[in-house]
Each structure stands twice: as C-alpha cells, then as structure tokens.
Amino acid sequence: MKDMSMEDNRNLDLLASWIRESKYTVVLTGAGMSTESGIPDFRSKDGWWKNIDPTTVASTYALEKQYDLFRDFYIMRINTLKYCKPHFGHKILADWEKRGLVHCIATQNVDGFHQEAGSKNVYELHGNIRTVRCEDCSDDGKLEDFIMKKNCSSCGGRLRPNVVLFGESLPYDDLNSTMEAIRKADLVIVIGTSLQVYPVNQLPDLCKGKKAYINLDIDFHSKYFDLALKGKAGDTLLNIEKHLTKY
Ligand code: NAD
Ligand code: ZN
C-alpha cells in the first residue's frame, strides 16, 4: 500500500464526510474493482490472452463468426473465476450497504463478486458469466456443458454465457433502476472503470449530487468529478473506511 500524502488524507476525509452526510449513495464499479481478486481487466496494458484484444472476442461478431474462439475465451474467463474470490474492498462495500451508507451497486462486472461478498442491491449491467443460455432457442443451458464444449441439449445450438456482448443491449430493468437511483443520489462513487464503454460511461452525469472517482488512472476523467482518488480500489476503500470510523 502506498504512503499517504497530506492531500490524500484530506481527500479521503472529504469523501468519508460525503458518505456520512449522503442520504442516498450509489456505487458504480468496473473491471478495476476485481483486478485485486486476480481477474484481469480489459484495457490495462499487460499482455492479454493469446495477444487478442478481449473487446473483439466479447462481441456479437465473434459469437456469430468465430464461435470456437468466442467459446475458448469465455471458458478461460469462467475457469479463472474458480481460483478467485471477492477481496476486502467488495466486503467493505457490502458492509456499507448493511450500515445504510450505500443504497445500491451498479456493476459492469460479470463475476458476481459483489453478491458473493454480501451486497444485496446489485444491478448487473453487463450480465453474469456464471450461467449460460442457448443463442439459438434461448433455453437455459448448463455451465458444465458450455465448459465441456457441448451444444444446447434442446436444439443442438450454440451455448453462450448470460453476459452482454459488445453489440447487444443492456438488461432493461437493471439499467432503468440504475438510472433512477443515480438521478436521486446525493453521491455517486465510481470505482475501477475506464469509462470507455457506452452507455455506462454516461451514467455518472445523471447525478445531481456529488461525484467521486476511484481508479488507478484518473488523468482523463478527473475533471468530470468533484473528487478523484488515484489508487487501487481495495486499498482506497480500506482507507476511506478508516476515515469513516475514526470519529
Ligand atoms: P476497463 O478494463 O476498460 O477499465 C478498467 C479500469 O480500472 C482502468 O481504467 C484501470 O486503470 C482501472 N484499474 C485496474 N485495476 C484497478 C484497481 N486495482 N483499482 C482501481 N482501478 C483499477 O474495464 P471497464 O471500464 O469495466 O470496461 C468495461 C468492460 O469490461 C465491461 O464490458 C465488463 O463487463 C468487462 N470486464 C469485466 C470483468 C469482470 O467481471 N471482473 C473483467 C474484465 C472485463
Ligand atoms: Zn437451443
């Protein structure tokens, strides 16, 4: 964990005070929330799978035209989950919900870690990778069948995870509930996202209250936020928690 400067401390104190004062707080997370659990994000520079840009395989194009590659990519991602679990940052957010400090979490992550850590009000804007369906007949499928590269047991069609691919719409109810929550929020805390994926990158602007950003890289987006904290999600949440409980 890096040493705290005076400015870091002031910022942590400020965000802690906003969290205490806010009557309605929404947290919006992205892949950077889960990298400390060992799950790589999409846009950080470290080499990716088979030197392929993951955003090109997580797409309707890949599902239609390169199904074997698409399936290998998702099998690899599902297998990664077996060895990973939520970290203390996920647990702190779940605890804040119990203490009435956070009202809901909207996430772009498909790993289910917020729920596993104990958060109840979670909107999964990009779906969940732990269940599958048939692309051809829409029946539910078995995750084990997908991992074993079997086809749909009803129609023989292509199984796929219940995630939102590039080229697909977001789940209507989750998106609507998120927008409603953000519109009435006194505070939105955005954590671990490059804010490059539409429409989630538009959501923070709906907030009429305060907006805070916690990310390893804040250079591009900090001007759009009332406060931007550069750092790891888990470490920063732990530091905020210390400031919250110091009085
Ligand atoms: P992204 O890869 O575009 O951006 C991640 C951001 O998090 C980057 O700005 C990076 O600097 C930052 N970051 C990395 N590690 C961090 C840490 N420890 N603490 C704080 N910040 C950190 O990811 P995104 O914005 O979420 O892009 C969206 C797409 O990525 C979505 O479609 C999502 O479904 C998918 N995705 C999900 C998972 C997952 O479920 N865990 C993993 C990879 C990608
Ligand atoms: Zn089918």
CSV table of C-alpha atoms and ligand atoms in Angstrom, one decimal:
chain,number,residue,atom,x,y,z
A,1,MET,CA,0.0,0.0,0.0
A,2,LYS,CA,1.5,3.4,-0.9
A,3,ASP,CA,2.2,6.1,1.8
A,4,MET,CA,-0.5,8.7,2.3
A,5,SER,CA,0.3,12.3,1.5
A,6,MET,CA,-1.4,15.2,3.3
A,7,GLU,CA,-3.5,15.7,0.2
A,8,ASP,CA,-4.5,12.0,0.0
A,9,ASN,CA,-5.6,12.3,3.7
A,10,ARG,CA,-7.6,15.4,3.1
A,11,ASN,CA,-9.4,13.8,0.1
A,12,LEU,CA,-10.1,10.6,2.0
A,13,ASP,CA,-11.5,12.6,4.8
A,14,LEU,CA,-13.6,14.6,2.4
A,15,LEU,CA,-15.1,11.5,0.7
A,16,ALA,CA,-15.7,10.0,4.1
A,17,SER,CA,-17.7,13.1,5.1
A,18,TRP,CA,-19.7,13.0,1.9
A,19,ILE,CA,-20.5,9.3,2.5
A,20,ARG,CA,-21.6,10.1,6.1
A,21,GLU,CA,-23.8,13.0,5.0
A,22,SER,CA,-25.4,11.5,1.9
A,23,LYS,CA,-28.9,10.1,2.2
A,24,TYR,CA,-28.6,8.1,-1.0
A,25,THR,CA,-25.4,6.8,-2.3
A,26,VAL,CA,-24.8,4.7,-5.4
A,27,VAL,CA,-21.6,2.9,-6.3
A,28,LEU,CA,-20.8,2.1,-9.9
A,29,THR,CA,-18.0,-0.4,-10.5
A,30,GLY,CA,-16.0,-1.8,-13.4
A,31,ALA,CA,-13.3,-4.4,-14.0
A,32,GLY,CA,-10.7,-2.5,-11.9
A,33,MET,CA,-12.8,-3.4,-8.8
A,34,SER,CA,-11.9,-7.1,-9.4
A,35,THR,CA,-8.3,-7.0,-10.5
A,36,GLU,CA,-7.2,-7.2,-6.9
A,37,SER,CA,-9.1,-10.5,-6.8
A,38,GLY,CA,-6.8,-11.7,-9.7
A,39,ILE,CA,-9.2,-11.1,-12.6
A,40,PRO,CA,-7.6,-9.1,-15.3
A,41,ASP,CA,-9.5,-6.0,-16.7
A,42,PHE,CA,-9.8,-5.3,-20.4
A,43,ARG,CA,-7.9,-2.2,-21.0
A,44,SER,CA,-4.8,-2.2,-18.8
A,45,LYS,CA,-1.8,-2.7,-20.9
A,46,ASP,CA,-0.5,-6.0,-19.5
A,47,GLY,CA,-0.5,-8.7,-22.3
A,48,TRP,CA,-3.8,-10.3,-22.8
A,49,TRP,CA,-5.0,-13.8,-23.8
A,50,LYS,CA,-3.3,-15.1,-27.0
A,51,ASN,CA,-2.4,-11.5,-27.8
A,52,ILE,CA,-6.0,-10.9,-28.8
A,53,ASP,CA,-7.8,-7.7,-27.8
A,54,PRO,CA,-10.6,-9.1,-25.4
A,55,THR,CA,-13.1,-6.5,-26.5
A,56,THR,CA,-13.1,-8.1,-30.0
A,57,VAL,CA,-13.9,-11.6,-28.7
A,58,ALA,CA,-16.6,-10.4,-26.2
A,59,SER,CA,-18.7,-9.4,-29.2
A,60,THR,CA,-21.7,-10.5,-31.2
A,61,TYR,CA,-19.4,-10.6,-34.2
A,62,ALA,CA,-17.2,-13.2,-32.5
A,63,LEU,CA,-20.3,-15.2,-31.4
A,64,GLU,CA,-21.6,-15.3,-35.0
A,65,LYS,CA,-18.4,-15.6,-37.0
A,66,GLN,CA,-15.7,-17.1,-34.6
A,67,TYR,CA,-17.7,-19.3,-32.2
A,68,ASP,CA,-14.8,-21.5,-31.3
A,69,LEU,CA,-12.6,-18.5,-30.4
A,70,PHE,CA,-15.5,-16.9,-28.5
A,71,ARG,CA,-16.2,-20.1,-26.6
A,72,ASP,CA,-12.5,-20.6,-25.7
A,73,PHE,CA,-12.3,-17.0,-24.4
A,74,TYR,CA,-15.3,-17.4,-22.1
A,75,ILE,CA,-14.2,-20.9,-20.9
A,76,MET,CA,-10.9,-19.3,-20.0
A,77,ARG,CA,-12.7,-16.5,-18.1
A,78,ILE,CA,-15.0,-18.9,-16.3
A,79,ASN,CA,-12.1,-21.1,-15.3
A,80,THR,CA,-10.2,-18.1,-13.9
A,81,LEU,CA,-13.1,-17.4,-11.5
A,82,LYS,CA,-12.7,-20.8,-9.9
A,83,TYR,CA,-9.4,-19.6,-8.3
A,84,CYS,CA,-10.6,-16.1,-7.4
A,85,LYS,CA,-12.8,-14.6,-4.7
A,86,PRO,CA,-14.1,-11.2,-3.6
A,87,HIS,CA,-11.5,-9.1,-1.8
A,88,PHE,CA,-11.8,-6.8,1.3
A,89,GLY,CA,-12.9,-3.9,-0.9
A,90,HIS,CA,-16.0,-5.9,-2.0
A,91,LYS,CA,-16.7,-6.7,1.6
A,92,ILE,CA,-16.4,-3.1,2.7
A,93,LEU,CA,-19.0,-2.1,0.1
A,94,ALA,CA,-21.3,-4.9,1.4
A,95,ASP,CA,-20.8,-3.7,4.9
A,96,TRP,CA,-21.6,-0.1,3.9
A,97,GLU,CA,-24.9,-1.3,2.5
A,98,LYS,CA,-25.7,-3.0,5.8
A,99,ARG,CA,-24.9,0.2,7.7
A,100,GLY,CA,-27.1,2.2,5.4
A,101,LEU,CA,-24.2,4.1,3.8
A,102,VAL,CA,-24.6,2.6,0.3
A,103,HIS,CA,-28.0,2.0,-1.3
A,104,CYS,CA,-27.1,0.1,-4.4
A,105,ILE,CA,-24.3,-1.0,-6.5
A,106,ALA,CA,-24.4,-1.0,-10.3
A,107,THR,CA,-21.6,-3.0,-11.9
A,108,GLN,CA,-20.2,-3.7,-15.3
A,109,ASN,CA,-18.5,-6.8,-13.8
A,110,VAL,CA,-19.9,-10.2,-14.7
A,111,ASP,CA,-18.1,-12.1,-11.9
A,112,GLY,CA,-20.8,-11.9,-9.3
A,113,PHE,CA,-18.3,-10.8,-6.6
A,114,HIS,CA,-20.4,-8.1,-5.1
A,115,GLN,CA,-23.2,-10.5,-4.2
A,116,GLU,CA,-20.7,-13.1,-3.1
A,117,ALA,CA,-19.3,-10.5,-0.7
A,118,GLY,CA,-22.8,-9.9,0.7
A,119,SER,CA,-24.2,-6.9,-1.2
A,120,LYS,CA,-27.9,-7.3,-1.8
A,121,ASN,CA,-28.9,-4.4,-4.1
A,122,VAL,CA,-26.8,-5.1,-7.1
A,123,TYR,CA,-27.6,-4.2,-10.7
A,124,GLU,CA,-25.6,-6.3,-13.2
A,125,LEU,CA,-25.5,-4.0,-16.2
A,126,HIS,CA,-23.4,-6.5,-18.3
A,127,GLY,CA,-25.0,-9.7,-17.0
A,128,ASN,CA,-23.3,-12.6,-15.2
A,129,ILE,CA,-20.8,-15.1,-16.6
A,130,ARG,CA,-21.8,-18.0,-14.2
A,131,THR,CA,-25.0,-19.0,-16.2
A,132,VAL,CA,-25.5,-19.8,-19.8
A,133,ARG,CA,-28.3,-20.0,-22.4
A,134,CYS,CA,-28.7,-21.2,-25.9
A,135,GLU,CA,-28.1,-18.4,-28.5
A,136,ASP,CA,-30.4,-20.3,-30.9
A,137,CYS,CA,-33.5,-21.3,-28.9
A,138,SER,CA,-32.9,-19.2,-25.7
A,139,ASP,CA,-33.3,-22.2,-23.3
A,140,ASP,CA,-31.2,-22.2,-20.2
A,141,GLY,CA,-28.1,-24.4,-20.5
A,142,LYS,CA,-25.7,-26.0,-18.1
A,143,LEU,CA,-22.5,-24.2,-17.3
A,144,GLU,CA,-20.7,-27.6,-17.3
A,145,ASP,CA,-21.9,-28.3,-20.8
A,146,PHE,CA,-20.5,-25.0,-22.1
A,147,ILE,CA,-17.2,-25.6,-20.4
A,148,MET,CA,-17.1,-29.2,-21.9
A,149,LYS,CA,-17.8,-27.5,-25.4
A,150,LYS,CA,-21.2,-29.3,-25.7
A,151,ASN,CA,-24.1,-27.8,-27.6
A,152,CYS,CA,-27.6,-27.0,-26.4
A,153,SER,CA,-29.4,-30.2,-25.1
A,154,SER,CA,-32.8,-28.9,-26.5
A,155,CYS,CA,-31.8,-27.8,-30.1
A,156,GLY,CA,-28.1,-28.5,-30.6
A,157,GLY,CA,-27.5,-24.8,-30.9
A,158,ARG,CA,-24.7,-22.6,-29.5
A,159,LEU,CA,-24.4,-22.1,-25.8
A,160,ARG,CA,-23.2,-18.7,-24.5
A,161,PRO,CA,-22.8,-17.0,-21.2
A,162,ASN,CA,-25.5,-14.7,-19.9
A,163,VAL,CA,-23.3,-11.6,-20.4
A,164,VAL,CA,-24.0,-8.5,-22.5
A,165,LEU,CA,-21.7,-8.7,-25.5
A,166,PHE,CA,-20.4,-5.6,-27.4
A,167,GLY,CA,-23.2,-5.1,-29.9
A,168,GLU,CA,-26.0,-6.1,-27.5
A,169,SER,CA,-28.4,-4.0,-25.4
A,170,LEU,CA,-28.1,-3.8,-21.6
A,171,PRO,CA,-30.8,-5.5,-19.5
A,172,TYR,CA,-33.7,-3.0,-19.4
A,173,ASP,CA,-34.7,-3.4,-15.8
A,174,ASP,CA,-31.2,-3.1,-14.3
A,175,LEU,CA,-30.3,-0.2,-16.5
A,176,ASN,CA,-33.6,1.6,-15.6
A,177,SER,CA,-33.2,1.0,-11.9
A,178,THR,CA,-29.6,2.2,-12.0
A,179,MET,CA,-30.6,5.4,-13.8
A,180,GLU,CA,-33.4,6.1,-11.4
A,181,ALA,CA,-31.1,5.5,-8.4
A,182,ILE,CA,-28.3,7.8,-9.8
A,183,ARG,CA,-30.8,10.5,-10.6
A,184,LYS,CA,-31.9,10.7,-7.0
A,185,ALA,CA,-28.4,10.1,-5.5
A,186,ASP,CA,-26.7,12.7,-3.3
A,187,LEU,CA,-23.4,10.8,-4.0
A,188,VAL,CA,-22.2,8.5,-6.7
A,189,ILE,CA,-18.8,6.7,-6.2
A,190,VAL,CA,-17.4,5.3,-9.5
A,191,ILE,CA,-14.7,2.6,-8.9
A,192,GLY,CA,-12.3,0.9,-11.3
A,193,THR,CA,-13.7,1.7,-14.7
A,194,SER,CA,-12.0,3.3,-17.7
A,195,LEU,CA,-15.5,4.9,-18.5
A,196,GLN,CA,-15.0,4.0,-22.2
A,197,VAL,CA,-17.9,1.6,-22.6
A,198,TYR,CA,-21.3,3.2,-23.6
A,199,PRO,CA,-23.9,3.6,-22.1
A,200,VAL,CA,-22.4,3.0,-18.6
A,201,ASN,CA,-19.9,5.9,-19.2
A,202,GLN,CA,-22.9,8.3,-19.5
A,203,LEU,CA,-24.5,7.3,-16.2
A,204,PRO,CA,-22.4,9.4,-13.7
A,205,ASP,CA,-23.6,12.5,-15.5
A,206,LEU,CA,-27.2,11.8,-14.4
A,207,CYS,CA,-26.2,12.5,-10.8
A,208,LYS,CA,-27.2,16.0,-9.4
A,209,GLY,CA,-25.2,15.4,-6.3
A,210,LYS,CA,-21.5,14.8,-5.7
A,211,LYS,CA,-19.5,12.5,-7.9
A,212,ALA,CA,-16.3,10.7,-6.8
A,213,TYR,CA,-13.9,8.6,-8.9
A,214,ILE,CA,-11.5,5.9,-7.6
A,215,ASN,CA,-9.2,4.5,-10.2
A,216,LEU,CA,-5.6,3.6,-10.9
A,217,ASP,CA,-5.6,6.0,-13.7
A,218,ILE,CA,-7.6,9.2,-13.2
A,219,ASP,CA,-5.9,11.6,-15.6
A,220,PHE,CA,-8.5,11.7,-18.3
A,221,HIS,CA,-11.7,11.8,-16.3
A,222,SER,CA,-10.9,13.6,-13.1
A,223,LYS,CA,-12.2,17.0,-14.4
A,224,TYR,CA,-15.7,15.5,-14.7
A,225,PHE,CA,-15.7,14.5,-11.0
A,226,ASP,CA,-15.9,16.6,-7.8
A,227,LEU,CA,-13.2,14.4,-6.4
A,228,ALA,CA,-10.8,11.8,-8.0
A,229,LEU,CA,-8.7,9.5,-5.9
A,230,LYS,CA,-5.9,7.7,-7.7
A,231,GLY,CA,-5.2,4.3,-6.3
A,232,LYS,CA,-6.3,0.7,-6.0
A,233,ALA,CA,-9.9,0.1,-5.3
A,234,GLY,CA,-9.4,-2.2,-2.3
A,235,ASP,CA,-6.7,-0.1,-0.6
A,236,THR,CA,-8.6,3.1,-1.2
A,237,LEU,CA,-11.9,1.7,0.2
A,238,LEU,CA,-10.0,0.4,3.3
A,239,ASN,CA,-8.5,3.9,3.8
A,240,ILE,CA,-11.9,5.5,3.5
A,241,GLU,CA,-13.3,3.0,6.0
A,242,LYS,CA,-10.6,4.1,8.4
A,243,HIS,CA,-11.6,7.7,8.0
A,244,LEU,CA,-15.3,6.8,8.4
A,245,THR,CA,-14.7,5.1,11.7
A,246,LYS,CA,-12.1,7.4,13.2
A,247,TYR,CA,-14.6,9.7,15.0
B,1,NAD,P1,-11.6,-1.5,-18.4
B,1,NAD,O1,-10.6,-2.6,-18.5
B,1,NAD,O2,-11.9,-0.7,-19.5
B,1,NAD,O3,-11.0,-0.4,-17.3
B,1,NAD,C1,-10.6,-0.8,-16.0
B,1,NAD,C2,-10.1,0.4,-15.3
B,1,NAD,O4,-9.8,0.0,-14.0
B,1,NAD,C3,-8.9,1.0,-15.9
B,1,NAD,O5,-9.0,2.4,-16.0
B,1,NAD,C4,-7.7,0.7,-14.9
B,1,NAD,O6,-6.8,1.7,-14.8
B,1,NAD,C5,-8.5,0.6,-13.6
B,1,NAD,N1,-8.0,-0.4,-12.6
B,1,NAD,C6,-7.3,-1.5,-12.9
B,1,NAD,N2,-7.1,-2.1,-11.7
B,1,NAD,C7,-7.5,-1.3,-10.7
B,1,NAD,C8,-7.5,-1.4,-9.3
B,1,NAD,N3,-7.0,-2.4,-8.6
B,1,NAD,N4,-8.1,-0.3,-8.6
B,1,NAD,C9,-8.6,0.7,-9.3
B,1,NAD,N5,-8.6,0.8,-10.6
B,1,NAD,C10,-8.1,-0.2,-11.3
B,1,NAD,O7,-12.9,-2.1,-17.6
B,1,NAD,P2,-14.4,-1.4,-17.6
B,1,NAD,O8,-14.4,0.0,-17.6
B,1,NAD,O9,-15.1,-2.2,-16.5
B,1,NAD,O10,-14.8,-1.9,-19.1
B,1,NAD,C11,-15.9,-2.5,-19.2
B,1,NAD,C12,-15.9,-3.9,-19.7
B,1,NAD,O11,-15.0,-4.8,-19.0
B,1,NAD,C13,-17.3,-4.4,-19.4
B,1,NAD,O12,-17.9,-4.9,-20.5
B,1,NAD,C14,-17.1,-5.6,-18.3
B,1,NAD,O13,-18.1,-6.4,-18.5
B,1,NAD,C15,-15.8,-6.1,-18.7
B,1,NAD,N6,-14.9,-6.9,-17.8
B,1,NAD,C16,-15.4,-7.4,-16.6
B,1,NAD,C17,-14.6,-8.1,-15.8
B,1,NAD,C18,-15.2,-8.7,-14.5
B,1,NAD,O14,-16.3,-9.1,-14.4
B,1,NAD,N7,-14.3,-8.8,-13.5
B,1,NAD,C19,-13.3,-8.3,-16.1
B,1,NAD,C20,-12.8,-7.7,-17.3
B,1,NAD,C21,-13.7,-7.0,-18.2
B,2,ZN,ZN,-31.1,-24.4,-28.0
